[in-house]
Structures are given as C-alpha cells and as structure tokens.
Amino acid sequence: DPPDPVGWTPISQGATRTIGSLVGDNGSSVTSCATSTRNLLAFTGDFTGYREPDGSVHSADKAVVIDAKNGQFLWGASSVNGWVQSSHCALGKIFFGGVFTTFNGQSRNRVAAISASSLALTTWQPPTVGTVWSIDSEGGDVFLATGNQVKRVTTSGTQVWERGFDCAVRTVLPI
C-alpha cells in the first residue's frame, strides 16, 4: 500500500490534524458545505468536543461545524442522546441522521437539520423508522436510507414515498 499523505489522519483517530481535531471516541462522516459567504465542514460521530489548532476546546456533542478555510469552530451540537451517523449539505441546510431522538435538546426522530447560514436548528422533522445511515438530496427533496428502507421527503418534512428492501440499505445516492 502507498503511504498516507503527510498530515493525514483517519477520522476515527482524531480527524483533520492540520485544522483541528475531534475530542472523544470517533467520527463517522464529514460533509463539505459551501454557502454564499463561507465554506464549511460538518463532522459527525460519537465525540464530545472540537479542539482548535491553538488547543482551545469547544463542546460539540456528536456534531460540529467548522470554517473549512481556517478550522475555526462555528457550531457544536448539544444534548444529543445517540450517535450521529451521517450528514449532508444541500438546499441551504446541513442535515444530520443517526440513532438519536434528541438533538440540541429538541425532540427529533433520528434526523435533524440546521440552517447552513445561521447554524440554527430548523423545525424539519420527517417520519423515520430505524437508524438513518445516509442522507442525500435531488430535485429539492431529501432521501434517507433507514435500515431496509429508503424514504423521499420534502424540505418541509412531508414523506413523498417510501421503498422497502430485503436487505439493509446503508447508502443512498440519487443520480
């Protein structure tokens, strides 16, 4: 195998060494997100904080958003009662999925979304069943891989359709 690039560290071992690191057990996803004013990175997993390059630590319960240019902490989730498995940026929001039923102290059914510009929790709460393994979007709607189902929901949270499979669905990629 070729050697890892200089400065590279797998997310599960303290991601993004050159711009900061996660504090805790592990990370599971990273999503890039471009807004009209800045570029963001959202990390998810089972961690308790984010350590900036200068060593300062910010509380971030299983989800964090940082400035992609300089690694500056911008937002950290609080009061999340289960693992955050996935994230996706689209439609002016950063979507999060996992096994949680509380996100930022608010009741959520394994999915949550924050505004990509204000980083405030939205009211988006589509119906889900089981762990949300993957999130993607197409045509203004959001797709959720939840166990052996894929759901298409609107940005207002209304379910458009649901398809069941005889096996676990861990990734959804609309094309």
mmCIF file of N, CA, C and O in Angstrom, residues 2-37:
data_model
loop_
_atom_site.group_PDB
_atom_site.id
_atom_site.type_symbol
_atom_site.label_atom_id
_atom_site.label_comp_id
_atom_site.label_asym_id
_atom_site.label_seq_id
_atom_site.Cartn_x
_atom_site.Cartn_y
_atom_site.Cartn_z
ATOM 1 N N PRO A 2 0.434 2.302 -0.696
ATOM 2 C CA PRO A 2 1.200 3.547 -0.661
ATOM 3 C C PRO A 2 1.072 4.208 0.704
ATOM 4 O O PRO A 2 0.087 3.994 1.421
ATOM 5 N N PRO A 3 2.045 5.026 1.099
ATOM 6 C CA PRO A 3 1.958 5.705 2.394
ATOM 7 C C PRO A 3 0.844 6.748 2.390
ATOM 8 O O PRO A 3 0.458 7.261 1.340
ATOM 9 N N ASP A 4 0.332 7.034 3.583
ATOM 10 C CA ASP A 4 -0.687 8.072 3.722
ATOM 11 C C ASP A 4 -0.076 9.434 3.419
ATOM 12 O O ASP A 4 1.107 9.658 3.666
ATOM 13 N N PRO A 5 -0.872 10.375 2.881
ATOM 14 C CA PRO A 5 -0.363 11.725 2.652
ATOM 15 C C PRO A 5 0.111 12.367 3.956
ATOM 16 O O PRO A 5 -0.405 12.063 5.028
ATOM 17 N N VAL A 6 1.062 13.238 3.866
ATOM 18 C CA VAL A 6 1.601 13.933 5.033
ATOM 19 C C VAL A 6 0.490 14.707 5.725
ATOM 20 O O VAL A 6 -0.278 15.428 5.079
ATOM 21 N N GLY A 7 0.377 14.560 7.036
ATOM 22 C CA GLY A 7 -0.623 15.291 7.818
ATOM 23 C C GLY A 7 -1.992 14.650 7.828
ATOM 24 O O GLY A 7 -2.904 15.126 8.479
ATOM 25 N N TRP A 8 -2.164 13.539 7.130
ATOM 26 C CA TRP A 8 -3.462 12.881 7.039
ATOM 27 C C TRP A 8 -3.658 11.954 8.223
ATOM 28 O O TRP A 8 -2.752 11.222 8.612
ATOM 29 N N THR A 9 -4.853 11.979 8.804
ATOM 30 C CA THR A 9 -5.213 11.069 9.875
ATOM 31 C C THR A 9 -6.640 10.618 9.646
ATOM 32 O O THR A 9 -7.506 11.449 9.368
ATOM 33 N N PRO A 10 -6.937 9.310 9.720
ATOM 34 C CA PRO A 10 -8.321 8.868 9.555
ATOM 35 C C PRO A 10 -9.226 9.545 10.582
ATOM 36 O O PRO A 10 -8.797 9.835 11.701
ATOM 37 N N ILE A 11 -10.469 9.781 10.207
ATOM 38 C CA ILE A 11 -11.404 10.444 11.112
ATOM 39 C C ILE A 11 -11.508 9.699 12.431
ATOM 40 O O ILE A 11 -11.559 10.301 13.484
ATOM 41 N N SER A 12 -11.477 8.378 12.396
ATOM 42 C CA SER A 12 -11.636 7.614 13.628
ATOM 43 C C SER A 12 -10.453 7.771 14.582
ATOM 44 O O SER A 12 -10.507 7.312 15.691
ATOM 45 N N GLN A 13 -9.389 8.440 14.148
ATOM 46 C CA GLN A 13 -8.240 8.629 15.028
ATOM 47 C C GLN A 13 -7.958 10.106 15.304
ATOM 48 O O GLN A 13 -6.830 10.492 15.558
ATOM 49 N N GLY A 14 -8.948 10.973 15.233
ATOM 50 C CA GLY A 14 -8.760 12.377 15.591
ATOM 51 C C GLY A 14 -8.654 13.270 14.380
ATOM 52 O O GLY A 14 -7.672 13.966 14.189
ATOM 53 N N ALA A 15 -9.653 13.292 13.587
ATOM 54 C CA ALA A 15 -9.697 13.908 12.259
ATOM 55 C C ALA A 15 -8.996 15.247 12.103
ATOM 56 O O ALA A 15 -8.809 15.984 13.061
ATOM 57 N N THR A 16 -8.670 15.539 10.901
ATOM 58 C CA THR A 16 -8.175 16.833 10.434
ATOM 59 C C THR A 16 -7.114 17.438 11.334
ATOM 60 O O THR A 16 -7.260 18.535 11.831
ATOM 61 N N ARG A 17 -6.023 16.738 11.468
ATOM 62 C CA ARG A 17 -4.930 17.172 12.334
ATOM 63 C C ARG A 17 -4.464 18.589 12.000
ATOM 64 O O ARG A 17 -4.093 19.340 12.883
ATOM 65 N N THR A 18 -4.468 18.976 10.735
ATOM 66 C CA THR A 18 -3.932 20.279 10.368
ATOM 67 C C THR A 18 -4.883 21.438 10.676
ATOM 68 O O THR A 18 -4.443 22.566 10.725
ATOM 69 N N ILE A 19 -6.180 21.181 10.857
ATOM 70 C CA ILE A 19 -7.097 22.286 11.165
ATOM 71 C C ILE A 19 -7.771 22.139 12.517
ATOM 72 O O ILE A 19 -8.459 23.028 12.964
ATOM 73 N N GLY A 20 -7.609 21.031 13.182
ATOM 74 C CA GLY A 20 -8.222 20.806 14.478
ATOM 75 C C GLY A 20 -8.449 19.324 14.664
ATOM 76 O O GLY A 20 -8.050 18.517 13.829
ATOM 77 N N SER A 21 -9.085 18.945 15.754
ATOM 78 C CA SER A 21 -9.336 17.526 15.991
ATOM 79 C C SER A 21 -10.600 17.331 16.814
ATOM 80 O O SER A 21 -11.032 18.221 17.540
ATOM 81 N N LEU A 22 -11.169 16.140 16.681
ATOM 82 C CA LEU A 22 -12.333 15.766 17.458
ATOM 83 C C LEU A 22 -11.859 15.258 18.809
ATOM 84 O O LEU A 22 -10.819 14.620 18.908
ATOM 85 N N VAL A 23 -12.636 15.528 19.854
ATOM 86 C CA VAL A 23 -12.300 15.092 21.205
ATOM 87 C C VAL A 23 -13.279 13.982 21.565
ATOM 88 O O VAL A 23 -14.483 14.217 21.644
ATOM 89 N N GLY A 24 -12.779 12.775 21.737
ATOM 90 C CA GLY A 24 -13.646 11.669 22.105
ATOM 91 C C GLY A 24 -13.352 10.423 21.310
ATOM 92 O O GLY A 24 -12.263 10.272 20.756
ATOM 93 N N ASP A 25 -14.353 9.555 21.228
ATOM 94 C CA ASP A 25 -14.153 8.221 20.683
ATOM 95 C C ASP A 25 -13.901 8.177 19.177
ATOM 96 O O ASP A 25 -12.942 7.592 18.727
ATOM 97 N N ASN A 26 -14.782 8.721 18.374
ATOM 98 C CA ASN A 26 -14.611 8.571 16.938
ATOM 99 C C ASN A 26 -15.470 9.544 16.151
ATOM 100 O O ASN A 26 -16.358 10.189 16.681
ATOM 101 N N GLY A 27 -15.201 9.604 14.866
ATOM 102 C CA GLY A 27 -16.011 10.340 13.914
ATOM 103 C C GLY A 27 -16.515 9.373 12.872
ATOM 104 O O GLY A 27 -15.931 8.325 12.653
ATOM 105 N N SER A 28 -17.632 9.706 12.217
ATOM 106 C CA SER A 28 -18.153 8.778 11.218
ATOM 107 C C SER A 28 -18.387 9.416 9.863
ATOM 108 O O SER A 28 -18.431 8.712 8.869
ATOM 109 N N SER A 29 -18.556 10.728 9.778
ATOM 110 C CA SER A 29 -18.731 11.343 8.468
ATOM 111 C C SER A 29 -18.218 12.773 8.487
ATOM 112 O O SER A 29 -18.112 13.410 9.527
ATOM 113 N N VAL A 30 -17.891 13.257 7.311
ATOM 114 C CA VAL A 30 -17.529 14.657 7.117
ATOM 115 C C VAL A 30 -18.219 15.119 5.845
ATOM 116 O O VAL A 30 -18.276 14.393 4.856
ATOM 117 N N THR A 31 -18.799 16.313 5.891
ATOM 118 C CA THR A 31 -19.517 16.868 4.763
ATOM 119 C C THR A 31 -19.016 18.276 4.509
ATOM 120 O O THR A 31 -18.891 19.069 5.442
ATOM 121 N N SER A 32 -18.724 18.590 3.254
ATOM 122 C CA SER A 32 -18.367 19.967 2.906
ATOM 123 C C SER A 32 -19.628 20.708 2.509
ATOM 124 O O SER A 32 -20.573 20.130 1.987
ATOM 125 N N CYS A 33 -19.639 22.002 2.797
ATOM 126 C CA CYS A 33 -20.843 22.795 2.584
ATOM 127 C C CYS A 33 -20.445 24.215 2.203
ATOM 128 O O CYS A 33 -19.823 24.923 2.996
ATOM 129 N N ALA A 34 -20.795 24.639 1.004
ATOM 130 C CA ALA A 34 -20.483 25.995 0.557
ATOM 131 C C ALA A 34 -21.718 26.872 0.711
ATOM 132 O O ALA A 34 -22.798 26.524 0.238
ATOM 133 N N THR A 35 -21.565 27.998 1.400
ATOM 134 C CA THR A 35 -22.631 28.988 1.488
ATOM 135 C C THR A 35 -22.189 30.201 0.680
ATOM 136 O O THR A 35 -21.087 30.230 0.145
ATOM 137 N N SER A 36 -23.011 31.214 0.617
ATOM 138 C CA SER A 36 -22.657 32.410 -0.157
ATOM 139 C C SER A 36 -21.521 33.195 0.482
ATOM 140 O O SER A 36 -20.855 33.979 -0.179
ATOM 141 N N THR A 37 -21.263 32.966 1.778
ATOM 142 C CA THR A 37 -20.244 33.750 2.472
ATOM 143 C C THR A 37 -19.043 32.949 2.959
ATOM 144 O O THR A 37 -18.025 33.527 3.295
#
